[in-house]
Short mmCIF file of C-alpha atoms and ligand atoms in Angstrom, two decimals:
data_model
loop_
_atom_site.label_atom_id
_atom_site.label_comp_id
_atom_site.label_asym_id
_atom_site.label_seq_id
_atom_site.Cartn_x
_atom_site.Cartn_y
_atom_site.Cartn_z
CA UNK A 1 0.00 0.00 0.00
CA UNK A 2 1.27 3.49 -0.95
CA UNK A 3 0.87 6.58 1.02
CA UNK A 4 -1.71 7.54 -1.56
CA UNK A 5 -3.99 4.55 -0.96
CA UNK A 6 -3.61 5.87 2.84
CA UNK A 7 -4.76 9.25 2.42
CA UNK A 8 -7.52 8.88 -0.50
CA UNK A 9 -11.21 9.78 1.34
CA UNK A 10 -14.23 8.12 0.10
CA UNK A 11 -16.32 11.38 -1.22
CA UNK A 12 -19.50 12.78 0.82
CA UNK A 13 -22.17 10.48 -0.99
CA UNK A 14 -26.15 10.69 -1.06
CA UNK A 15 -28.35 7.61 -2.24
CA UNK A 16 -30.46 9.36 -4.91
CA UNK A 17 -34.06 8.69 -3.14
CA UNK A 18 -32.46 10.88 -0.42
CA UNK A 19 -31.44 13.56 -2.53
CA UNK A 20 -33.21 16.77 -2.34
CA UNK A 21 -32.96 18.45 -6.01
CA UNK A 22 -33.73 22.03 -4.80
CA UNK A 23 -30.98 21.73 -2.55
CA UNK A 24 -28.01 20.60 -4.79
CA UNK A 25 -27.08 24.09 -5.80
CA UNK A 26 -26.33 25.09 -2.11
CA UNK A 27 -25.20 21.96 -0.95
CA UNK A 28 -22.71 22.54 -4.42
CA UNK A 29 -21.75 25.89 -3.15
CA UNK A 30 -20.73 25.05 0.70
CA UNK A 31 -19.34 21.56 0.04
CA UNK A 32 -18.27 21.75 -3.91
CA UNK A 33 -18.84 18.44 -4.88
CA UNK A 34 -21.39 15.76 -4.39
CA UNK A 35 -21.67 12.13 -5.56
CA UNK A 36 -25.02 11.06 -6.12
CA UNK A 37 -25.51 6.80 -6.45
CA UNK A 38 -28.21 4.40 -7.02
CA UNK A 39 -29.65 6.36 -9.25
CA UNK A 40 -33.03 4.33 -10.94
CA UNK A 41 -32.92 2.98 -14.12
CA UNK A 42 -34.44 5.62 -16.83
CA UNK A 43 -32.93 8.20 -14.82
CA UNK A 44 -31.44 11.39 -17.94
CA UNK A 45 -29.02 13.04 -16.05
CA UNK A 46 -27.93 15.80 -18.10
CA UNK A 47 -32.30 16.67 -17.94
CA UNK A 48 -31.63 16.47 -14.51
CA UNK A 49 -28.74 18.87 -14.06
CA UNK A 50 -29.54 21.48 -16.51
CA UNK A 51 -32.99 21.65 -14.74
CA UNK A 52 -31.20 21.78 -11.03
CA UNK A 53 -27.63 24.04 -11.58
CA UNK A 54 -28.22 25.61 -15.07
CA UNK A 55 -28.09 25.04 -19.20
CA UNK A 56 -25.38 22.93 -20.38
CA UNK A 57 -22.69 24.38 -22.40
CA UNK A 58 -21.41 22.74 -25.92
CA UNK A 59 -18.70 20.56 -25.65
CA UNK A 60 -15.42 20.98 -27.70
CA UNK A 61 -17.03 20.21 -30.91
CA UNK A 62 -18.99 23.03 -30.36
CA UNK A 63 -22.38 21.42 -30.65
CA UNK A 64 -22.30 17.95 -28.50
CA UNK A 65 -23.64 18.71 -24.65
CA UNK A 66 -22.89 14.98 -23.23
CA UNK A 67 -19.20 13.95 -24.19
CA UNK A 68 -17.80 10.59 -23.74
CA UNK A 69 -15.06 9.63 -21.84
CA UNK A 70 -13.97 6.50 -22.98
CA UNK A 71 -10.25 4.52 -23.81
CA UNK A 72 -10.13 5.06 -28.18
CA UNK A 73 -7.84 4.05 -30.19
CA UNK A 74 -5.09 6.56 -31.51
CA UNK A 75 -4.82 8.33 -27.86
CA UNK A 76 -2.72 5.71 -26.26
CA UNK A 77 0.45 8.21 -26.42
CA UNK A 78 -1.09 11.45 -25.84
CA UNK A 79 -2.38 13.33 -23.02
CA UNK A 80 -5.79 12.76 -22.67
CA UNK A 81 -8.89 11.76 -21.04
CA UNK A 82 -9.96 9.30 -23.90
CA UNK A 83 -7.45 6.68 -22.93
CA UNK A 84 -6.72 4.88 -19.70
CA UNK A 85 -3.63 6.69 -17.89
CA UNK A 86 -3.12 8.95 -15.28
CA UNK A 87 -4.06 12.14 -15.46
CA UNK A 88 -2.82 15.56 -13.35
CA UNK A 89 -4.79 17.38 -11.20
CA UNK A 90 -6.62 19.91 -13.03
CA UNK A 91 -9.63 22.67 -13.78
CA UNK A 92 -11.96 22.15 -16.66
CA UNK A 93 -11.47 24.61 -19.40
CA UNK A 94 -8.56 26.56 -18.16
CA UNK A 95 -7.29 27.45 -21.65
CA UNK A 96 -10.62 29.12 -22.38
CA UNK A 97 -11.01 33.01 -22.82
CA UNK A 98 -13.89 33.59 -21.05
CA UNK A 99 -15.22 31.97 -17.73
CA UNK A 100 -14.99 28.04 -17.81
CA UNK A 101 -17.78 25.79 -16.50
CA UNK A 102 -19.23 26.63 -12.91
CA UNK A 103 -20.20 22.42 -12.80
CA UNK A 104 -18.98 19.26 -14.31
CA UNK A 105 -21.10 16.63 -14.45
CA UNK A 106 -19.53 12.85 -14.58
CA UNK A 107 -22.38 10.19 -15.29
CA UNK A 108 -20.99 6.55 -14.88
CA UNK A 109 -22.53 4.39 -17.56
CA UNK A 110 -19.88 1.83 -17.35
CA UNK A 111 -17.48 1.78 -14.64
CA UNK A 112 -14.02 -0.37 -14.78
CA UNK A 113 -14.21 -3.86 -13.40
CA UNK A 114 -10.34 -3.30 -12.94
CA UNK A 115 -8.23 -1.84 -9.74
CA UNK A 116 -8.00 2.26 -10.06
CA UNK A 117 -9.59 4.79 -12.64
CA UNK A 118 -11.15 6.61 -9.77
CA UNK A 119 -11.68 9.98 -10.35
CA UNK A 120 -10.17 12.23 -7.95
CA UNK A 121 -10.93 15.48 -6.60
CA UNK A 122 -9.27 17.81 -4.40
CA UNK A 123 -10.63 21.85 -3.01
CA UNK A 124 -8.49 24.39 -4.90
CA UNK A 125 -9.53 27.03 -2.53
CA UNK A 126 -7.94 24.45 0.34
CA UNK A 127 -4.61 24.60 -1.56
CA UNK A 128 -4.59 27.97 -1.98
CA UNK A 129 -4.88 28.80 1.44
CA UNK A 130 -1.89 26.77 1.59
CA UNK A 131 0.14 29.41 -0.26
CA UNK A 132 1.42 32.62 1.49
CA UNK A 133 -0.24 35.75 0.57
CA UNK A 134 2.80 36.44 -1.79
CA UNK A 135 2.41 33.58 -3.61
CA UNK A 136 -1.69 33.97 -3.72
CA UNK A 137 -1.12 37.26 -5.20
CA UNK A 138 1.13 36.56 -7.52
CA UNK A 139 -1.48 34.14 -8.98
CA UNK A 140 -3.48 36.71 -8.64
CA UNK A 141 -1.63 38.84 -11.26
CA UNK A 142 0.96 36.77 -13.20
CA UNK A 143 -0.80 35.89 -16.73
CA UNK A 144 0.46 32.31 -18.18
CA UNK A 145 -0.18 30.96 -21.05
CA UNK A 146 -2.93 28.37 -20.94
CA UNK A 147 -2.93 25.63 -23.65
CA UNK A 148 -5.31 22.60 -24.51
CA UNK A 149 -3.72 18.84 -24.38
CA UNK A 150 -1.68 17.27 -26.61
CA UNK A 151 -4.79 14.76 -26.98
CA UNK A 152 -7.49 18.27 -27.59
CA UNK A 153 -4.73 19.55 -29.75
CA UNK A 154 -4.66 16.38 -32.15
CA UNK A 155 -8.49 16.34 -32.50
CA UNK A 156 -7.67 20.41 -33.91
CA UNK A 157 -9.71 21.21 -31.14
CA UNK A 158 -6.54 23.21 -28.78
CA UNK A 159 -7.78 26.71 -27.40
CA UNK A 160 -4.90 28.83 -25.89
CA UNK A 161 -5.59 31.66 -23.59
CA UNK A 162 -4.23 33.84 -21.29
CA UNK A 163 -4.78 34.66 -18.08
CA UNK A 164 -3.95 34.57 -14.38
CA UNK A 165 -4.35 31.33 -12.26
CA UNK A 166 -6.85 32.88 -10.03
CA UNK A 167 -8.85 35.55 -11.11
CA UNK A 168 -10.92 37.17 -8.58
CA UNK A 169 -14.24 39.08 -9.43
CA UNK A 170 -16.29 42.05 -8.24
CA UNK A 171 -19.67 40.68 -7.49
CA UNK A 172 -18.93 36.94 -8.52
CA UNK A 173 -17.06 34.02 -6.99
CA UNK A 174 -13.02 33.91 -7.71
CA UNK A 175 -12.08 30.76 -10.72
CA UNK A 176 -9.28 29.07 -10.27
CA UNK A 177 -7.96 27.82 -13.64
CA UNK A 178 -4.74 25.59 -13.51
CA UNK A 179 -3.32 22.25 -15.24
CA UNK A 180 -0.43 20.67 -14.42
CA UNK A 181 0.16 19.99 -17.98
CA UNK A 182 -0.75 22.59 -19.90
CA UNK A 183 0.23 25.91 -18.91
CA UNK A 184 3.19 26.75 -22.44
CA UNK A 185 5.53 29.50 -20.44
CA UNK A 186 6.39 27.84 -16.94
CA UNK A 187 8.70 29.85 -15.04
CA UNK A 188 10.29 28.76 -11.62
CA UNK A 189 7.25 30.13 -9.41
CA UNK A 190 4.72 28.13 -11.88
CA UNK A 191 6.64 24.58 -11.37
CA UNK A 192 6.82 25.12 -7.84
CA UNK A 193 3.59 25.88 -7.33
CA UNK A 194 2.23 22.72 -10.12
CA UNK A 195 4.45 20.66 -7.52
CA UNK A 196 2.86 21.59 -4.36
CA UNK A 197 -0.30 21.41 -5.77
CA UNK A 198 0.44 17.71 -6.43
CA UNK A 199 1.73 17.14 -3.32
CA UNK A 200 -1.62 19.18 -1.73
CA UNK A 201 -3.85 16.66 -4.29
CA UNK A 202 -2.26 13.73 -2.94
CA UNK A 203 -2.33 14.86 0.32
CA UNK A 204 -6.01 15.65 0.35
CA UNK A 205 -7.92 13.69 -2.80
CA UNK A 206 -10.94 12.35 -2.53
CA UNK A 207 -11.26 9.33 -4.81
CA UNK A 208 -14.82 8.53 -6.53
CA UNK A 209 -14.83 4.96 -7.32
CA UNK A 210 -18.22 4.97 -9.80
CA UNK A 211 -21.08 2.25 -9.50
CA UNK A 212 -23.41 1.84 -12.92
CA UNK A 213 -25.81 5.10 -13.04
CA UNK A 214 -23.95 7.42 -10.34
CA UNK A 215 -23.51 11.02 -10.75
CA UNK A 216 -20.53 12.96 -9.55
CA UNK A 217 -20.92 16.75 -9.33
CA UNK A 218 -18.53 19.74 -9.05
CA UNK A 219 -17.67 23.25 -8.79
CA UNK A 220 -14.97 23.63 -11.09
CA UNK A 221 -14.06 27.23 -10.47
CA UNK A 222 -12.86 26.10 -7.23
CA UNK A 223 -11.84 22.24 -7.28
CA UNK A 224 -9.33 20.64 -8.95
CA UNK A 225 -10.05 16.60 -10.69
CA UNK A 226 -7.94 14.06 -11.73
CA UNK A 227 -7.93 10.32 -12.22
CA UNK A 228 -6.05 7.05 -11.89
CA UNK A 229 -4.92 4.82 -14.27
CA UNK A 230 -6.99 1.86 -15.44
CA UNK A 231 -7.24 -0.83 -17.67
CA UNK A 232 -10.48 -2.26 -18.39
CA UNK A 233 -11.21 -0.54 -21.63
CA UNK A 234 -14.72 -0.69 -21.22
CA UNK A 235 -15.13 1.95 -18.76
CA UNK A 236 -17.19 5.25 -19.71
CA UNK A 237 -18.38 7.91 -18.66
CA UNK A 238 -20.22 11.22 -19.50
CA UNK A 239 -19.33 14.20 -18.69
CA UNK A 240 -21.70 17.67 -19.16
CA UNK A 241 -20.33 20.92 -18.84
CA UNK A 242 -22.78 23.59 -16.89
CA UNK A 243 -22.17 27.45 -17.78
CA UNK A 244 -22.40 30.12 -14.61
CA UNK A 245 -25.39 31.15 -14.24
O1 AKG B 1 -11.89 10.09 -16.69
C1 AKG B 1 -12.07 10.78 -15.68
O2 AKG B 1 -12.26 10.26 -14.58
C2 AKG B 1 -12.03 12.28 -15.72
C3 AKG B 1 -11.58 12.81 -17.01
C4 AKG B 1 -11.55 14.31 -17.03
O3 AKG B 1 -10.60 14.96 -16.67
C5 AKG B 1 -12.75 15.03 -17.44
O4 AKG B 1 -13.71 14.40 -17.85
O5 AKG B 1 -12.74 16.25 -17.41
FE1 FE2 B 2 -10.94 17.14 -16.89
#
């Protein structure tokens, strides 16, 4: 057993029958995630999410709403969620101009029958309250240069932008946009800050290990998600993308 396997928490979970739809959005907003199981059979869960948090943005096609996440051929090599490694703690969208997702939605239609491809999550805002002052403000106000993966990039689908890793807002909540990947000009502050916010991740995750027809929910302008490697190439999931509302 590794030190991970210690520290991993099982996430805050609520049996669907107990779930109280008109409460999601504030039980989103103080906890930032929530992993909803035993959903019924029948059950459309992106109905369900753009009626409870908001309307569901296009995925990066442009026009799909509910995107696969399965192992395909061709992305073996690259960075990318369509395959079965590891991937890096991360926000959705960070190399978008304007403001990324407020939810992701991951629906489990087939989970792995294997050991690991849990998806992880970890709070950003935690992590950041980590940091010194300094540091925060420096993220604050140094703009990087946000890129899409190697796997997005492939598809012709890459997006750069350019911003700071956390912008704060008059009136709004702060986003936190960051990859560990992805970010084109990393200077000495930027890989010493990807590295504690690793370490943090590690430190802190929470691992979701899906059942068939569960529902994992998150703020992404404030936590970070990742995943373990797997092997069992039949796992997939979908995953909807919910705008700020
Ligand atoms: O496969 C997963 O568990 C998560 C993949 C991912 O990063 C995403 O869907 O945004
Ligand atoms: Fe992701």
């Amino acid at each position: 057993m590794t030190d991970t396997d210690v520290t991993a928490r099982a996430p805050y979970r609520v049996a669907f029958a107990e779930l109280d739809p008109n409460a999601l959005r504030a039980e989103l907003e103080e906890r930032g995630y929530l992993y909803i199981d035993e959903v019924p059979e029948g059950f459309d869960h992106a109905a369900f999410v753009s009626e409870h948090l908001g309307p569901l943005l296009p995925q990066w096609d442009g026009v799909t709403t509910i995107w696969s996440i399965k192992p395909e051929a061709g992305f073996e090599e690259s960075y990318h969620s369509n395959n079965t490694k590891k991937l890096t703690p991360h926000t959705e969208c960070f190399e978008w101009e304007g403001v990324p997702p407020k939810y992701l939605g991951l629906w489990c239609l087939v989970p792995n029958a294997d050991q690991g491809g849990q998806t992880t999550l970890t709070d950003g805002f935690g992590f950041l309250a980590s940091l010194t002052e300094a540091e925060r403000e420096r993220l604050r106000t140094q703009v990087y240069q946000f890129v899409s993966t190697p796997g997005l990039q492939q598809l012709d689908m890459g997006l750069t932008a350019a911003h700071p890793v956390l912008e704060e807002r008059a009136g709004s909540g702060p986003i936190l946009r960051f990859s560990c990947r992805c970010i084109a000009d990393v200077d000495e502050f930027c890989r010493s800050v990807s590295h504690r916010v690793q370490e943090y991740f590690e430190a802190h995750k929470i691992e979701v290990e899906f059942s068939e027809r569960s529902l994992l929910l998150w703020d992404n302008h404030r936590f970070l998600h990742s995943r373990n490697a797997f092997q069992d190439t039949r796992r997939h999931l979908q995953r909807v993308w919910v705008a700020e509302q």
